[in-house]
C-alpha positions as a printed NumPy array, in Angstrom:
array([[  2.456,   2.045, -81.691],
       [  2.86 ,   3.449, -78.391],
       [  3.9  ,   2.481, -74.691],
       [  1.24 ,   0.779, -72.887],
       [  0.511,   1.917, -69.415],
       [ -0.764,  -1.167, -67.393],
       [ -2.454,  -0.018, -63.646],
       [ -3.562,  -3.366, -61.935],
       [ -3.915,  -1.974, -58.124],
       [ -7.28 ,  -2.381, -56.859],
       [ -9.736,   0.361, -57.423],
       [-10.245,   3.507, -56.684],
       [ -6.306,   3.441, -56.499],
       [ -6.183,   2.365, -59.923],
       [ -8.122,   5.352, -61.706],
       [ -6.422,   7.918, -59.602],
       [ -3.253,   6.634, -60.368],
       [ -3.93 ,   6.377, -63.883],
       [ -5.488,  10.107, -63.984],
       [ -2.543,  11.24 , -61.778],
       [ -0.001,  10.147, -64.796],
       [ -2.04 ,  11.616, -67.833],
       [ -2.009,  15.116, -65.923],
       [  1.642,  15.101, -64.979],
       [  3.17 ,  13.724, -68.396],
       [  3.401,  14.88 , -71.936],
       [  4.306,  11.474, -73.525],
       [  1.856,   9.808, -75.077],
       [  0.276,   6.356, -74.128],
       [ -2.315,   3.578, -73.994],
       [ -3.544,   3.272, -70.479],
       [ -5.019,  -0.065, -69.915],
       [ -6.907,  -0.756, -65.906],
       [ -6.711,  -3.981, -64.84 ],
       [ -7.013,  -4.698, -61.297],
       [ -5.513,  -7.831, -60.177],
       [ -6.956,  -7.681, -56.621],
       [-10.928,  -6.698, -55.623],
       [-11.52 ,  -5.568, -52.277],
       [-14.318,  -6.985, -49.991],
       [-15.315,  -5.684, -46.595],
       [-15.35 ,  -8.386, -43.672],
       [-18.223,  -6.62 , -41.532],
       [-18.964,  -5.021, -38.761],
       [-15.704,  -2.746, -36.923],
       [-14.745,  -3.443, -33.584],
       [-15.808,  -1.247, -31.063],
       [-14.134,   2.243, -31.146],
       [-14.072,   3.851, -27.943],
       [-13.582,   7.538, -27.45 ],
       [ -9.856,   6.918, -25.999],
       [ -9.301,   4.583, -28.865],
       [ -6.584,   5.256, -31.613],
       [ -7.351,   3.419, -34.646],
       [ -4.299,   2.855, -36.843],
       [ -4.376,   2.672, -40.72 ],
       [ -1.586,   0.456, -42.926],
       [ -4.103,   1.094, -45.829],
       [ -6.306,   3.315, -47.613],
       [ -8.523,   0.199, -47.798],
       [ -8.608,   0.414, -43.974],
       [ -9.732,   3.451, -44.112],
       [-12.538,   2.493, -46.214],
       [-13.651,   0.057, -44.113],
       [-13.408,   2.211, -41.575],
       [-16.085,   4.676, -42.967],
       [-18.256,   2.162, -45.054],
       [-18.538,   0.096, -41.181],
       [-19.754,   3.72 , -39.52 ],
       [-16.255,   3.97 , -37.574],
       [-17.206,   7.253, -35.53 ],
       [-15.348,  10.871, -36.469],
       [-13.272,  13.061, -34.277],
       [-10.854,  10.329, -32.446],
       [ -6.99 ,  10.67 , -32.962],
       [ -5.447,   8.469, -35.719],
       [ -2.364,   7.123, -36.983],
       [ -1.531,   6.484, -40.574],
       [  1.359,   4.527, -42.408],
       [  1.587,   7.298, -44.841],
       [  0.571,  10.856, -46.663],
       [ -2.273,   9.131, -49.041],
       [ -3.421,   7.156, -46.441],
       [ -3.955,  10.073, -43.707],
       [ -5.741,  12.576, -46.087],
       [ -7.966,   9.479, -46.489],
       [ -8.714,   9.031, -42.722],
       [ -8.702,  12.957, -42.214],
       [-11.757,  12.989, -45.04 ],
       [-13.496,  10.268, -42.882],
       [-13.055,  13.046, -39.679],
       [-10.585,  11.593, -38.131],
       [ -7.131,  13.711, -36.499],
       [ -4.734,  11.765, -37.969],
       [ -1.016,  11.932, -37.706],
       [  0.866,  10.284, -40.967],
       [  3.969,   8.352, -40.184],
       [  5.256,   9.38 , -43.762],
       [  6.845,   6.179, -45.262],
       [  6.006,   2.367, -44.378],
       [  5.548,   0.092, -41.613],
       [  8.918,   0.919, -40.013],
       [  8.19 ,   4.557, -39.982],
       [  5.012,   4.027, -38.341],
       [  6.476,   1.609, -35.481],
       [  8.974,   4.529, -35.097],
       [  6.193,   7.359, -34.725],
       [  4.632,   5.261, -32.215],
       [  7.157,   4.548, -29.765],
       [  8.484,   8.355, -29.998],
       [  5.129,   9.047, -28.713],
       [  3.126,   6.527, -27.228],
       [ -0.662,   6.933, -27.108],
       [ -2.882,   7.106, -23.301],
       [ -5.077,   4.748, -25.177],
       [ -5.846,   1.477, -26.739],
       [ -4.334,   1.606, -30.   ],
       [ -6.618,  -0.836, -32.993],
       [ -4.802,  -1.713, -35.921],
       [ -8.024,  -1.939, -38.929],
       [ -5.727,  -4.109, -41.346],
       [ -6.47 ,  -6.53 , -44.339],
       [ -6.725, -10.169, -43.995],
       [ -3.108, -10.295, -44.997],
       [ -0.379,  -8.2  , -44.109],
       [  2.954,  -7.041, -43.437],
       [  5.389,  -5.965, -41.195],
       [  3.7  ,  -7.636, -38.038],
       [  3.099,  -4.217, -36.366],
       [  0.765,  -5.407, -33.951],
       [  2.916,  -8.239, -32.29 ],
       [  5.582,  -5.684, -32.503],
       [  3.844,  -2.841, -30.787],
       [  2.359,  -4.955, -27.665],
       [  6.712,  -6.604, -27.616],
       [  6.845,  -3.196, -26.736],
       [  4.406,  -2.767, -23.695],
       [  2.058,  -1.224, -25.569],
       [ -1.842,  -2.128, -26.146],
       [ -2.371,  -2.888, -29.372],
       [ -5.881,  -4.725, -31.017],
       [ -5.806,  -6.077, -34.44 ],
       [ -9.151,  -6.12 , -36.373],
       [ -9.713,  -7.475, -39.833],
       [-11.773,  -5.697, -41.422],
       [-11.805,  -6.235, -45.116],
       [ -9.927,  -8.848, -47.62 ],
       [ -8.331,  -8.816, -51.428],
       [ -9.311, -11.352, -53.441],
       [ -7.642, -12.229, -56.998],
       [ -9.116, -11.703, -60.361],
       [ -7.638, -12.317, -63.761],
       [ -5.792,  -9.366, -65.924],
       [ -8.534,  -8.619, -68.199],
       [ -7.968,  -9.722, -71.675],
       [ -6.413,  -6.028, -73.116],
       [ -3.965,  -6.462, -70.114],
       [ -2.962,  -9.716, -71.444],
       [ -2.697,  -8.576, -74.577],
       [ -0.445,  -5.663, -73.709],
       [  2.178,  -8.133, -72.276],
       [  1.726, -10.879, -75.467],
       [  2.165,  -7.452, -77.75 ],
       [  5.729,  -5.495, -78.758],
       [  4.55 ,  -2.219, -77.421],
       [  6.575,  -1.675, -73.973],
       [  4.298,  -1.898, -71.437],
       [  5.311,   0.278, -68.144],
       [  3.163,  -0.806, -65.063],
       [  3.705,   0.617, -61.324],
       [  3.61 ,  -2.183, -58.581],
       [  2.65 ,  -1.137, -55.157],
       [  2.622,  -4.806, -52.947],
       [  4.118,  -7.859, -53.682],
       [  0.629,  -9.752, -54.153],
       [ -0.395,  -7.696, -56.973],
       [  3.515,  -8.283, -58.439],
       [  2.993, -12.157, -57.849],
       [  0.007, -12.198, -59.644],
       [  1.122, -10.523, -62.451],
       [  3.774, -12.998, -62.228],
       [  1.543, -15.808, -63.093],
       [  1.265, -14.164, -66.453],
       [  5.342, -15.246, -67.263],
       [  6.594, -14.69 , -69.461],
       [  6.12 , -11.687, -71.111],
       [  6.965, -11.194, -74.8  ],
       [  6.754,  -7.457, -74.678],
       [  9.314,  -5.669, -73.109],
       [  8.345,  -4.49 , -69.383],
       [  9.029,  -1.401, -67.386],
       [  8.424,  -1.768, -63.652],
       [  7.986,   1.064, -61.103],
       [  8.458,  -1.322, -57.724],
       [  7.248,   0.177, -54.687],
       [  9.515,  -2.008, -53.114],
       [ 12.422,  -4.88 , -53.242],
       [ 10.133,  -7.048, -52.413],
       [  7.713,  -6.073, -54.934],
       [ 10.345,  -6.561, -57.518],
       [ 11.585,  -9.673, -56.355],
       [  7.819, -11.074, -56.573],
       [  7.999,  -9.822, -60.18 ],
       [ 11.198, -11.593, -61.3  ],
       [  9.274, -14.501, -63.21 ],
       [  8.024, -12.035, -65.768],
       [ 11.825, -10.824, -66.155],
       [ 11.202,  -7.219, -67.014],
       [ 13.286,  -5.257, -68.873],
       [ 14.173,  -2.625, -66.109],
       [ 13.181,  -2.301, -62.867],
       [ 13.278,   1.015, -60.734],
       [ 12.69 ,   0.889, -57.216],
       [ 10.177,   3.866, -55.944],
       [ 12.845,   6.218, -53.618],
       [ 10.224,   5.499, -50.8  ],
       [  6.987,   3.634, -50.416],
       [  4.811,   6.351, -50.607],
       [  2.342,   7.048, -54.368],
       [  4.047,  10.304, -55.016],
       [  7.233,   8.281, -54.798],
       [  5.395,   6.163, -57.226],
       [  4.257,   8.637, -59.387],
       [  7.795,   9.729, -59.702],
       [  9.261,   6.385, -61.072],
       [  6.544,   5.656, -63.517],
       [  6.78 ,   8.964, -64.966],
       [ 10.654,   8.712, -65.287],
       [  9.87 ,   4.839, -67.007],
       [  7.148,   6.209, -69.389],
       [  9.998,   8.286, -71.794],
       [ 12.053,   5.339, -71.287],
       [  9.721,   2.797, -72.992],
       [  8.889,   5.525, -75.477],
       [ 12.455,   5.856, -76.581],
       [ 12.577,   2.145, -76.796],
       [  9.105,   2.066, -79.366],
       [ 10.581,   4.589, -81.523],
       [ 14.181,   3.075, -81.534],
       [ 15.726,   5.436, -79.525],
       [ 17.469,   3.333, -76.794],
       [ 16.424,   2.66 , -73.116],
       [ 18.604,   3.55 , -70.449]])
């Protein structure tokens, strides 16, 4: 019996978190992928002019971004590290805010752009960083380009929470948390790596066993907390104790 290791963000975020882990930890565990959210692209991007700044909350953005033939070389601002290396292998100069939505605001009014600034977002989002931009005086376009739609935890992931191995799974929004939610409650016990309080406050239903709040919103962040859970939940399997 070992800890179970369930990833439910949306692909390709879910294998590269889940290879991430098994190359940065020695302890041994089931890794079960089970994306609770698919991504689908909305269409055609608005047009990008060549004074433009498009601005990314999202790797998905970015995504959309290259899959919709968004042109290379213009200046771009990201909400974090991930997200910029993203938009900087889809040729774009991009300047990474380093943290969340707050950060971002921040980098923006420290330095406001000459140009139109378009915000490529989800369908849903957070932090209202477009209204709050143009409070500011500045010109800033929203665009949604693409849209998560829910799917069930596949049947080992369901398993893994109706089982007695712990199961340690890293949240990164508070969508994916609240549909894991729906799967209350769990009878093994559950070690969450929030990316946020809000993320663990969506999670509450399934009343995990510990919850440990990411030191900022960012995956390495991430990284960090699920690999300081995963020895946790072992010492719990093998009777150890869990701090």
């Amino acid at each position: 019996m070992r800890p179970v290791l369930l990833i439910t963000r949306p692909e390709p975020g879910a294998t590269r978190t889940a290879e991430a882990l098994q190359q940065a930890t020695g302890t041994t565990f089931q890794t079960v992928i089970s994306p609770l959210l698919v991504m689908r692209f909305r269409g055609a991007l608005p047009m990008i002019g060549a004074g433009d700044v498009p601005v990314f909350t999202s790797m998905n953005g970015v995504r959309a971004y290259r899959e919709g033939g968004g042109p290379a070389g213009r200046r771009a601002l990201a909400v974090g590290d991930a997200t910029a290396a993203a938009a900087r292998e889809a040729g774009l100069e991009t300047v990474s805010a380093g943290g969340d939505v707050e950060a971002l605001i921040a980098l923006v009014l420290r330095d406001p752009p000459s140009g139109r600034l378009v915000h490529l977002r989800g369908l849903e989002t957070r932090g209202d960083l477009g209204p709050r931009l143009r409070a500011a005086g500045l010109v800033c376009d929203e665009a949604v380009v693409y849209e998560q739609t829910s799917q069930p935890l596949s049947k080992a992931g369901q398993a893994a929470l109706a089982g007695t191995s712990p199961v340690v799974t890293p949240i990164f929004s508070p969508r994916t948390a609240a549909e894991l939610a729906l799967y209350s409650p769990a009878n093994a016990p559950v070690f969450v790596a929030a990316m946020s309080p809000a993320v663990a406050d969506a999670l509450s239903p399934l009343a995990p066993r510990r919850v440990l709040i990411a030191e900022a919103p960012t995956a390495a962040a991430m990284q960090a907390a699920t690999l300081r859970l995963l020895p946790e939940a072992a010492a719990l399997e093998t009777g150890g104790g869990a701090e």
